[in-house]
Amino acid sequence: MNSTSVAIVGFGKIARDQHVPALHDNAAFTLDAVASRNASLEGVAHFRDIQTLLDERPDIQAISLCAPPQVRYRQARAAIAAGKHVMLEKPPGATLSEVEDLRAQAERAGVTLFATWHSRYAAGVAQAREWLSERRVSSVNVQWKEDVRRWHPGQEWIWEAGGLGVFDPGINALSIITAILPEPFFLTQGELEVPANRQGPIAATLAFRDAYDADIRAEFDWRQTGPQTWDIHIETDAGPLSLTQGGSRLSIGDEVVMEGGDAEYPGLYARFAELIAHGESDVDVAPLRHVADAFLLGQRVSVDAFHE
Amino acid sequence: MNSTSVAIVGFGKIARDQHVPALHDNAAFTLDAVASRNASLEGVAHFRDIQTLLDERPDIQAISLCAPPQVRYRQARAAIAAGKHVMLEKPPGATLSEVEDLRAQAERAGVTLFATWHSRYAAGVAQAREWLSERRVSSVNVQWKEDVRRWHPGQEWIWEAGGLGVFDPGINALSIITAILPEPFFLTQGELEVPANRQGPIAATLAFRDAYDADIRAEFDWRQTGPQTWDIHIETDAGPLSLTQGGSRLSIGDEVVMEGGDAEYPGLYARFAELIAHGESDVDVAPLRHVADAFLLGQRVSVDAFHE
């Protein structure tokens, strides 16, 4: 099988730390170019923006978009129009409607569009989904609490309109529970704590239900110093399941059944290769839809100004 | 053809003013019951809630839900589970995710679900859509400005989280432009003016684009006294089109081509009858998705407190 020639557009921390090593280890892809205003990668062709890249390298077959969501639509549209397969970092866009539009464009162009949710490829997720598929869930408790100063230093865009605030990590939890719970669910109540000097929430408390009235709760908080928490606890008719450490550690009952290393980005690129090979797309907006629902239905409460 | 036996659930102003006369004039339906805690209709069986209605009147074939969106999901779920066809007033729910769930439930149950957008049945809309389908749109200007004190006296829920604020009328404009514009579009920028003592916005300024970069703008405002404005002006490669007076008056170029009376609710029930006859559903969430996008991406600005 020939290797797919891929370019990364938007070369920040996530591209360097995750995408480059995952591509390096996957024989299905060759990283042939990077487009970024400021950053470059030694030994790989560099272009200052996606249009120059598309114009000068018609041989590139796929584009992995790692720029912030606010600019992603135009880049994705240009790549699709040029006939490239496209992989989108999460979230897939700044609005749900633009993602619907990209989905339609990719279908018309006959290219693969993959809206990724990296947390769905954490080590314990697939087995959790399989185990839960035959159980009746009675309650879900999501605790997703981290220190924003540690994980997002200097990232002003994350606080601005369209930047999602604490839902930027919280959407990872939502991407996991939308993947593993056997029934769809929806928000019934939400509270968003918004710092007086910011647009995006610093914390959120959410209550969901499913068609069987399972009690699904989530707490997202960016003010947690010390140990960091990315845990999901689920009660079922066959006992409890816990997916902790961001999804990499799975316990069923009292037993740890999986404790994996970091498998997320290798998993994403394996899936991207599979989608390209089968001529398919994978665009699930459910996690972003839940965030939009929280902004729509949630009660906003003003809290102390946040200064980094 | 036998007439479909229908019940109205939630018997407020919109039910009395619009649904009852529209049902009266449509031979495809017979209004056989009303469920409402406080209100009733002379000569029609009355039940205090939907569950009592469903339990005591298994002969009812269809339910028209007119209660506020915050309680609509449970009512719709109960009706679908009882095998009834369901028509939802706008907006179809308090969240996008619950509407997706209802859509799936209706499909499994083999009943018709109709998420209505009454403004789409205003007299000029169908012809506007047909004319625009062969044109290239360059710009759209939506002016939807009314006096909230006049149209929503005492309706506190409309200001609360989930009540949408000025998007309650604004979603009517969105339901029209999503129906008539030939290309899908998406929000690129928004400003929501929120009274200091309320959750919902009193005004909004929105900028959208489509895949061909049409310049689509909308202004919603609830502070307009005097003449009320519900106008959409569109520029195309074949000249201008205006849909004014909430969609009932259509001008193409300099010519008024349609000036109709109030045809919205008769149109909705004609469509509901057609959907039931063909065993189909019609659940388009696009207008609500644009509102959710505006809450997600829009910049919130605090303005003077609103007192009725």
XYZ file of C-alpha atoms in Angstrom:
616
model
C 0.000 0.000 0.000
C 1.282 3.444 -0.868
C 1.752 5.871 1.973
C -0.594 8.916 2.023
C 1.236 12.214 1.732
C 0.022 14.499 4.531
C 0.586 18.113 5.597
C -0.050 19.657 9.004
C -1.610 23.134 9.002
C -1.234 25.115 12.235
C 1.971 24.076 13.953
C 1.525 24.776 17.659
C 2.040 22.674 20.764
C -0.499 19.953 19.939
C 0.943 19.473 16.442
C 4.515 19.110 17.724
C 3.728 17.032 20.816
C 1.106 14.687 19.379
C 0.616 14.800 15.608
C 4.270 14.599 14.520
C 5.159 11.531 16.631
C 1.875 9.758 15.732
C 2.517 10.332 12.004
C 6.132 9.230 12.369
C 5.028 5.887 13.792
C 2.307 5.233 11.193
C 3.504 3.716 7.895
C 0.225 4.685 6.206
C 1.291 8.359 6.227
C 4.299 10.443 5.251
C 4.523 13.942 6.717
C 5.612 15.980 3.708
C 4.791 19.569 4.626
C 3.891 22.010 7.366
C 2.000 25.291 6.928
C 2.348 27.833 9.714
C 3.040 31.543 9.867
C 5.830 31.260 12.427
C 6.751 27.658 13.161
C 8.439 25.001 11.046
C 9.816 21.473 11.381
C 13.343 20.584 10.384
C 13.556 18.416 7.296
C 9.949 19.046 6.230
C 8.844 21.522 3.556
C 7.432 24.723 5.051
C 4.722 27.043 3.691
C 3.443 30.245 5.262
C -0.239 29.426 4.804
C -2.561 26.725 3.543
C -3.297 28.385 0.199
C 0.395 28.552 -0.719
C 0.743 24.925 0.330
C -2.227 23.845 -1.797
C -0.987 25.849 -4.789
C 2.595 24.619 -4.673
C 2.183 21.009 -3.584
C -0.621 19.353 -5.560
C 0.926 15.977 -4.643
C -0.175 16.319 -0.975
C -3.190 14.029 -0.459
C -4.341 14.830 3.053
C -4.385 17.807 5.416
C -4.398 17.627 9.205
C -5.790 20.888 10.614
C -4.418 21.906 14.006
C -5.127 25.669 14.033
C -7.665 27.085 16.544
C -11.358 26.427 15.751
C -12.097 30.060 14.869
C -10.109 29.791 11.592
C -10.664 26.118 10.839
C -13.624 26.432 8.473
C -11.839 28.433 5.765
C -8.833 26.136 5.885
C -10.997 23.022 5.682
C -13.072 24.442 2.860
C -9.950 25.298 0.858
C -8.489 21.823 1.431
C -11.720 20.053 0.458
C -12.083 22.244 -2.645
C -8.554 21.160 -3.626
C -9.611 17.506 -3.310
C -7.708 16.706 -0.122
C -8.782 14.384 2.664
C -9.120 16.427 5.859
C -8.664 15.648 9.537
C -9.904 18.252 12.045
C -8.549 18.711 15.559
C -11.270 19.048 18.167
C -13.604 20.888 18.295
C -14.336 20.609 14.558
C -15.495 24.231 14.269
C -16.600 27.375 16.026
C -20.257 26.615 15.202
C -22.332 23.511 14.535
C -23.651 24.941 11.277
C -20.209 25.342 9.696
C -19.428 21.687 10.476
C -22.663 20.619 8.772
C -21.585 22.654 5.761
C -18.120 21.033 5.684
C -19.707 17.596 5.935
C -21.853 18.372 2.865
C -18.867 19.790 0.963
C -16.705 16.729 1.670
C -19.489 14.455 0.514
C -19.907 16.384 -2.735
C -16.133 16.427 -3.312
C -15.797 12.712 -2.575
C -13.056 13.179 0.026
C -12.729 11.895 3.585
C -13.573 14.309 6.406
C -12.633 13.148 9.910
C -13.755 15.298 12.847
C -11.543 13.891 15.588
C -12.183 13.538 19.308
C -8.831 12.373 20.640
C -10.147 11.294 24.048
C -12.277 8.646 22.363
C -9.016 6.829 21.596
C -7.826 6.738 25.205
C -6.868 3.186 26.202
C -9.982 2.246 28.196
C -12.720 3.740 26.035
C -13.377 0.974 23.492
C -13.699 -1.712 26.188
C -15.909 0.544 28.321
C -18.255 1.053 25.387
C -18.459 -2.646 24.678
C -19.168 -3.554 28.315
C -21.804 -0.815 28.669
C -23.576 -1.733 25.435
C -25.378 -4.579 27.201
C -26.077 -2.792 30.503
C -28.732 -0.409 31.728
C -27.087 2.748 33.076
C -28.629 4.319 36.187
C -26.188 7.164 36.848
C -23.085 8.855 35.483
C -20.793 11.193 37.393
C -18.177 13.112 35.403
C -15.456 15.024 37.264
C -13.192 16.948 34.885
C -11.106 19.365 36.921
C -7.766 20.865 36.026
C -5.598 23.936 36.473
C -6.040 26.285 33.518
C -2.811 28.118 34.367
C -0.897 24.882 33.939
C -2.515 23.569 30.757
C -3.337 26.743 28.836
C -0.721 29.361 29.754
C -1.096 32.538 27.693
C -3.868 31.088 25.479
C -6.123 34.144 25.400
C -8.301 32.791 22.555
C -9.599 30.058 24.823
C -11.393 32.685 26.946
C -12.831 34.636 24.047
C -16.225 34.166 22.393
C -15.974 30.917 20.421
C -13.102 29.660 22.566
C -15.378 27.530 24.816
C -13.686 28.292 28.159
C -13.724 25.267 30.482
C -15.613 23.324 27.817
C -12.341 23.081 25.904
C -11.254 20.263 28.262
C -14.867 19.427 29.190
C -15.686 18.521 25.584
C -13.173 15.682 25.914
C -15.313 14.168 28.673
C -18.427 14.727 26.563
C -16.714 13.028 23.615
C -16.107 9.972 25.797
C -19.585 9.683 27.317
C -21.304 10.239 23.966
C -19.188 7.321 22.686
C -19.666 4.851 25.547
C -23.193 5.382 26.890
C -25.673 3.049 25.224
C -28.443 5.690 24.998
C -28.322 9.278 23.750
C -28.825 11.895 26.457
C -29.568 15.602 26.661
C -29.073 18.510 29.022
C -31.880 19.373 31.428
C -30.113 21.961 33.576
C -26.792 23.745 33.600
C -24.892 26.437 35.451
C -21.951 28.238 33.865
C -19.623 30.238 36.116
C -18.186 33.064 34.053
C -15.375 35.303 35.370
C -16.422 38.974 35.386
C -13.642 39.849 32.913
C -14.112 36.938 30.481
C -16.590 35.562 27.910
C -15.940 31.859 28.497
C -16.916 29.942 31.659
C -14.264 28.847 34.157
C -16.541 26.148 35.602
C -19.773 24.370 34.694
C -22.234 22.044 36.425
C -24.441 20.070 34.066
C -27.372 17.698 34.569
C -28.473 15.415 31.735
C -31.125 12.711 31.256
C -31.578 9.936 28.762
C -34.788 8.338 27.532
C -34.636 5.926 30.520
C -34.152 8.776 33.003
C -30.548 7.904 33.881
C -29.117 10.597 36.136
C -26.085 11.996 34.287
C -24.065 14.759 35.927
C -20.863 16.541 34.973
C -18.661 19.026 36.770
C -16.023 20.878 34.822
C -13.659 23.187 36.690
C -10.525 25.044 35.629
C -9.587 26.198 39.129
C -8.233 22.901 40.456
C -4.644 23.108 41.662
C -2.736 20.076 43.000
C -3.800 16.660 41.665
C -5.791 16.869 38.437
C -9.021 14.931 37.884
C -10.389 13.505 34.627
C -12.740 10.801 35.872
C -16.031 9.210 34.823
C -17.968 6.968 37.227
C -20.927 4.972 35.962
C -23.494 2.874 37.870
C -25.265 0.087 35.988
C -27.552 -2.880 36.605
C -24.385 -5.004 36.582
C -22.373 -2.851 38.988
C -20.038 0.118 38.598
C -17.594 1.066 35.855
C -14.936 3.770 36.207
C -12.932 5.359 33.470
C -10.257 7.530 35.075
C -7.059 9.392 34.148
C -8.728 10.859 31.061
C -9.983 7.470 29.903
C -6.720 5.554 30.035
C -7.600 3.535 33.151
C -10.692 1.308 33.181
C -12.144 -0.397 36.263
C -15.163 -2.698 36.192
C -16.494 -3.560 39.636
C -13.410 -3.673 41.899
C -11.052 -4.748 39.184
C -8.729 -2.658 37.017
C -9.174 -4.247 33.599
C -7.097 -1.807 31.546
C -4.367 0.661 32.298
C -2.870 1.904 29.087
C -0.294 4.418 28.014
C -0.995 7.335 25.718
C -2.665 5.790 22.660
C -4.882 8.671 21.552
C -3.153 10.236 18.544
C -1.847 6.938 17.112
C -5.479 5.791 17.320
C -6.696 8.883 15.482
C -4.276 8.419 12.596
C -5.036 4.701 12.346
C -8.702 5.623 12.024
C -7.955 8.370 9.469
C -6.051 5.831 7.326
C -8.962 3.396 7.568
C -11.510 6.080 6.580
C -9.414 7.115 3.563
C -8.991 3.477 2.511
C -12.755 2.917 2.640
C -13.712 6.271 1.106
C -15.694 7.215 4.219
C -16.109 10.211 6.529
C -16.596 10.370 10.297
C -18.193 13.605 11.492
C -19.948 13.255 14.830
C -20.976 16.650 16.206
C -22.602 15.268 19.376
C -19.932 16.562 21.827
C -20.031 20.089 20.357
C -23.837 19.939 20.250
C -23.901 19.290 23.995
C -21.641 22.296 24.556
C -23.896 24.479 22.395
C -26.880 23.167 24.379
C -25.125 24.153 27.616
C -24.543 27.685 26.328
C -28.183 27.813 25.157
C -29.906 26.390 28.233
C -27.364 27.022 30.990
C -27.799 29.676 33.657
C -24.840 32.088 33.636
C -23.475 33.172 36.990
C -20.816 35.871 37.288
C -17.775 34.920 39.427
C -14.460 36.540 40.361
C -12.397 37.967 37.528
C -9.669 35.633 36.312
C -6.108 36.895 35.905
C -3.401 34.543 34.736
C -60.606 9.666 4.113
C -61.192 9.427 7.832
C -60.419 12.475 9.898
C -57.476 12.227 12.325
C -58.483 12.652 15.957
C -56.194 15.260 17.537
C -55.628 16.714 21.015
C -53.939 19.997 21.902
C -51.635 19.892 24.940
C -50.840 23.268 26.517
C -53.748 25.613 25.950
C -52.375 29.158 26.037
C -52.704 32.115 23.695
C -51.111 30.490 20.626
C -53.340 27.404 20.937
C -56.544 29.458 21.193
C -55.626 32.106 18.596
C -54.010 29.892 15.962
C -54.334 26.138 16.465
C -58.062 25.933 17.200
C -59.189 27.956 14.139
C -56.696 26.152 11.851
C -57.957 22.752 13.037
C -61.560 23.879 12.691
C -61.001 24.710 9.025
C -59.141 21.498 8.165
C -61.330 18.462 7.379
C -58.353 16.118 7.863
C -58.487 16.695 11.641
C -61.048 16.632 14.421
C -60.119 18.393 17.662
C -61.306 15.901 20.265
C -59.493 16.886 23.463
C -57.463 19.528 25.260
C -54.987 18.930 28.083
C -54.135 21.909 30.239
C -53.868 22.526 33.956
C -56.031 25.642 33.918
C -57.585 26.283 30.541
C -60.282 24.414 28.620
C -62.351 24.783 25.449
C -66.134 24.601 25.453
C -67.499 21.476 23.824
C -64.153 19.631 23.823
C -63.092 16.967 26.342
C -60.662 18.341 28.937
C -57.824 16.573 30.801
C -55.529 18.033 33.391
C -52.330 16.669 31.872
C -51.041 14.674 28.932
C -50.658 11.408 30.839
C -54.318 11.411 31.894
C -55.288 12.211 28.333
C -53.187 9.356 26.944
C -54.533 6.927 29.549
C -58.193 7.795 29.095
C -58.411 8.483 25.367
C -56.582 5.737 23.432
C -58.637 6.720 20.382
C -56.743 10.025 19.988
C -54.322 9.617 17.062
C -52.297 12.818 17.118
C -51.040 15.338 19.668
C -50.258 18.975 18.987
C -47.861 20.283 21.649
C -48.205 23.975 22.491
C -46.622 24.141 25.968
C -43.350 26.092 26.464
C -40.187 24.376 25.138
C -38.805 23.649 28.613
C -41.443 20.917 29.211
C -41.960 19.766 25.642
C -39.578 16.794 25.636
C -41.381 14.787 28.319
C -44.742 15.399 26.723
C -43.488 14.447 23.273
C -41.783 11.327 24.591
C -44.976 10.186 26.332
C -47.056 10.818 23.216
C -44.620 8.967 20.936
C -44.421 6.049 23.394
C -48.227 5.846 23.227
C -48.028 5.599 19.429
C -49.356 9.072 18.638
C -48.278 11.340 15.802
C -46.788 14.512 17.266
C -46.632 18.121 16.108
C -44.303 20.460 18.039
C -44.731 24.236 18.296
C -41.500 26.140 17.712
C -38.837 25.850 18.988
C -39.012 22.029 19.045
C -37.100 21.776 22.342
C -34.920 23.462 24.905
C -31.819 21.728 23.509
C -30.734 20.351 20.148
C -29.857 16.988 21.673
C -33.345 16.310 23.004
C -34.794 16.959 19.540
C -32.342 14.447 18.052
C -33.536 11.960 20.638
C -37.214 12.582 19.813
C -36.472 12.157 16.128
C -34.908 8.748 16.829
C -37.811 7.716 19.087
C -40.433 8.682 16.503
C -38.572 6.710 13.855
C -38.425 3.616 16.072
C -42.117 3.952 16.983
C -43.150 4.457 13.359
C -45.078 7.656 14.059
C -44.929 11.081 12.412
C -42.972 13.811 14.194
C -43.378 17.322 12.822
C -41.186 20.088 14.259
C -43.021 23.150 13.006
C -41.714 26.590 12.037
C -44.893 28.569 11.436
C -43.181 31.489 9.671
C -42.140 29.127 6.867
C -45.829 29.000 5.915
C -46.208 32.787 5.600
C -47.754 33.681 2.247
C -44.605 34.797 0.392
C -42.118 32.166 1.541
C -42.688 29.331 -0.949
C -42.448 31.625 -3.948
C -39.362 33.370 -2.527
C -37.653 29.986 -2.143
C -38.484 28.960 -5.678
C -37.249 32.233 -7.179
C -34.024 32.177 -5.144
C -33.253 28.537 -5.970
C -31.846 29.583 -9.358
C -30.071 32.757 -8.207
C -26.713 33.538 -6.657
C -27.229 35.476 -3.412
C -24.739 38.250 -2.646
C -26.228 39.703 0.540
C -29.050 39.253 3.031
C -30.257 41.850 5.533
C -32.702 40.695 8.209
C -34.427 43.317 10.389
C -36.622 41.696 13.034
C -37.584 44.365 15.549
C -40.591 44.411 17.819
C -41.800 45.609 21.196
C -41.457 42.850 23.761
C -43.890 44.578 26.119
C -46.570 44.367 23.462
C -46.038 40.782 22.277
C -44.904 38.978 25.431
C -46.559 40.716 28.391
C -45.897 38.892 31.646
C -44.097 35.961 29.952
C -41.248 35.598 32.448
C -40.114 32.217 31.053
C -39.047 33.874 27.837
C -36.260 35.722 29.708
C -35.065 32.730 31.667
C -32.317 30.278 30.700
C -33.756 28.155 27.879
C -36.299 30.822 26.997
C -34.184 32.272 24.151
C -34.889 35.978 24.799
C -35.077 37.980 21.550
C -34.319 34.788 19.630
C -37.886 33.706 20.349
C -39.082 36.011 17.547
C -35.666 35.982 15.845
C -35.870 32.227 15.274
C -38.863 32.909 13.013
C -36.607 34.959 10.733
C -33.980 32.207 10.890
C -36.624 29.618 10.013
C -37.460 31.636 6.880
C -33.919 32.259 5.656
C -32.866 28.645 6.277
C -35.836 27.671 4.078
C -35.370 30.123 1.208
C -31.616 30.626 0.776
C -30.179 28.220 -1.785
C -26.982 27.566 0.218
C -26.505 26.674 3.895
C -24.820 29.388 5.951
C -23.182 29.721 9.332
C -22.446 32.353 11.949
C -19.060 34.076 11.861
C -19.667 36.785 14.464
C -22.389 37.753 16.883
C -23.144 40.221 19.649
C -25.845 39.523 22.218
C -27.104 42.427 24.354
C -28.230 41.008 27.683
C -30.086 43.133 30.273
C -28.198 43.183 33.579
C -31.157 41.524 35.359
C -31.931 38.823 32.756
C -30.461 35.632 31.252
C -31.824 36.056 27.727
C -30.674 38.736 25.249
C -32.915 41.705 24.416
C -31.099 42.336 21.126
C -28.649 40.545 18.844
C -26.506 41.448 15.842
C -25.390 38.470 13.772
C -23.072 38.053 10.784
C -23.177 34.871 8.726
C -21.420 33.560 5.599
C -22.188 30.808 3.151
C -19.788 28.725 1.087
C -19.862 31.447 -1.618
C -19.123 34.214 0.910
C -22.550 35.846 0.717
C -22.784 38.602 3.331
C -25.712 37.638 5.585
C -26.623 39.934 8.478
C -29.424 39.912 10.996
C -30.539 42.387 13.633
C -33.020 41.289 16.256
C -34.298 43.847 18.739
C -37.066 43.706 21.330
C -36.944 47.430 22.176
C -38.722 48.768 19.101
C -41.806 50.794 19.913
C -44.048 52.288 17.215
C -44.140 50.482 13.847
C -42.900 46.895 14.062
C -40.417 45.441 11.580
C -40.160 41.842 10.329
C -38.310 42.283 7.047
C -35.786 40.329 4.961
C -33.981 42.024 2.051
C -31.912 39.918 -0.336
C -29.590 40.986 -3.168
C -28.958 38.502 -5.982
C -27.368 38.307 -9.427
C -30.890 38.878 -10.811
C -31.784 41.873 -8.627
C -33.356 42.285 -5.193
C -36.031 40.304 -3.385
C -37.828 41.494 -0.249
C -39.926 39.441 2.078
C -41.608 41.821 4.538
C -44.403 41.831 7.134
C -43.122 38.568 8.592
C -42.982 36.860 5.217
C -46.509 37.613 4.038
C -45.497 40.261 1.475
C -43.078 39.373 -1.319
C -41.451 41.864 -3.697
C -39.156 40.900 -6.551
C -37.373 43.840 -8.125
C -39.835 46.759 -7.910
C -42.909 44.596 -8.081
C -45.068 43.244 -5.271
C -45.748 39.684 -6.437
C -47.575 38.388 -3.370
C -49.437 39.989 -0.492
C -51.225 37.321 1.447
C -53.304 37.090 4.576
C -52.422 34.937 7.547
C -51.851 31.466 6.112
C -49.304 30.091 8.578
C -51.233 27.713 10.855
C -53.550 26.383 8.139
C -50.335 25.627 6.220
C -48.833 23.811 9.212
C -51.846 21.534 9.661
C -52.070 20.837 5.923
C -48.436 19.726 6.085
C -49.035 17.645 9.235
C -51.905 15.821 7.471
C -49.661 15.161 4.468
C -46.828 13.810 6.651
C -49.217 11.469 8.494
C -50.698 10.263 5.198
C -47.232 9.445 3.832
C -45.853 8.018 7.083
C -43.085 10.617 7.161
C -41.503 12.995 9.671
C -40.194 16.540 9.217
C -37.671 17.577 11.856
C -35.377 20.360 10.699
C -33.310 21.725 13.589
C -31.414 24.292 11.469
C -33.116 27.408 12.964
C -32.488 26.235 16.550
C -28.937 25.220 15.615
C -28.237 28.784 14.469
C -29.547 30.101 17.791
C -27.352 27.653 19.705
C -24.409 28.751 17.543
C -25.151 32.387 18.425
C -25.131 31.554 22.146
C -21.901 29.559 21.638
C -19.951 32.012 19.501
C -21.621 35.345 20.277
C -20.020 38.042 22.410
C -22.243 38.924 25.377
C -22.556 42.589 26.271
C -24.374 43.728 29.401
C -27.017 46.436 28.841
C -29.576 48.294 30.999
C -31.807 46.150 33.193
C -35.209 45.427 31.671
C -38.367 45.981 33.708
C -41.731 45.316 32.152
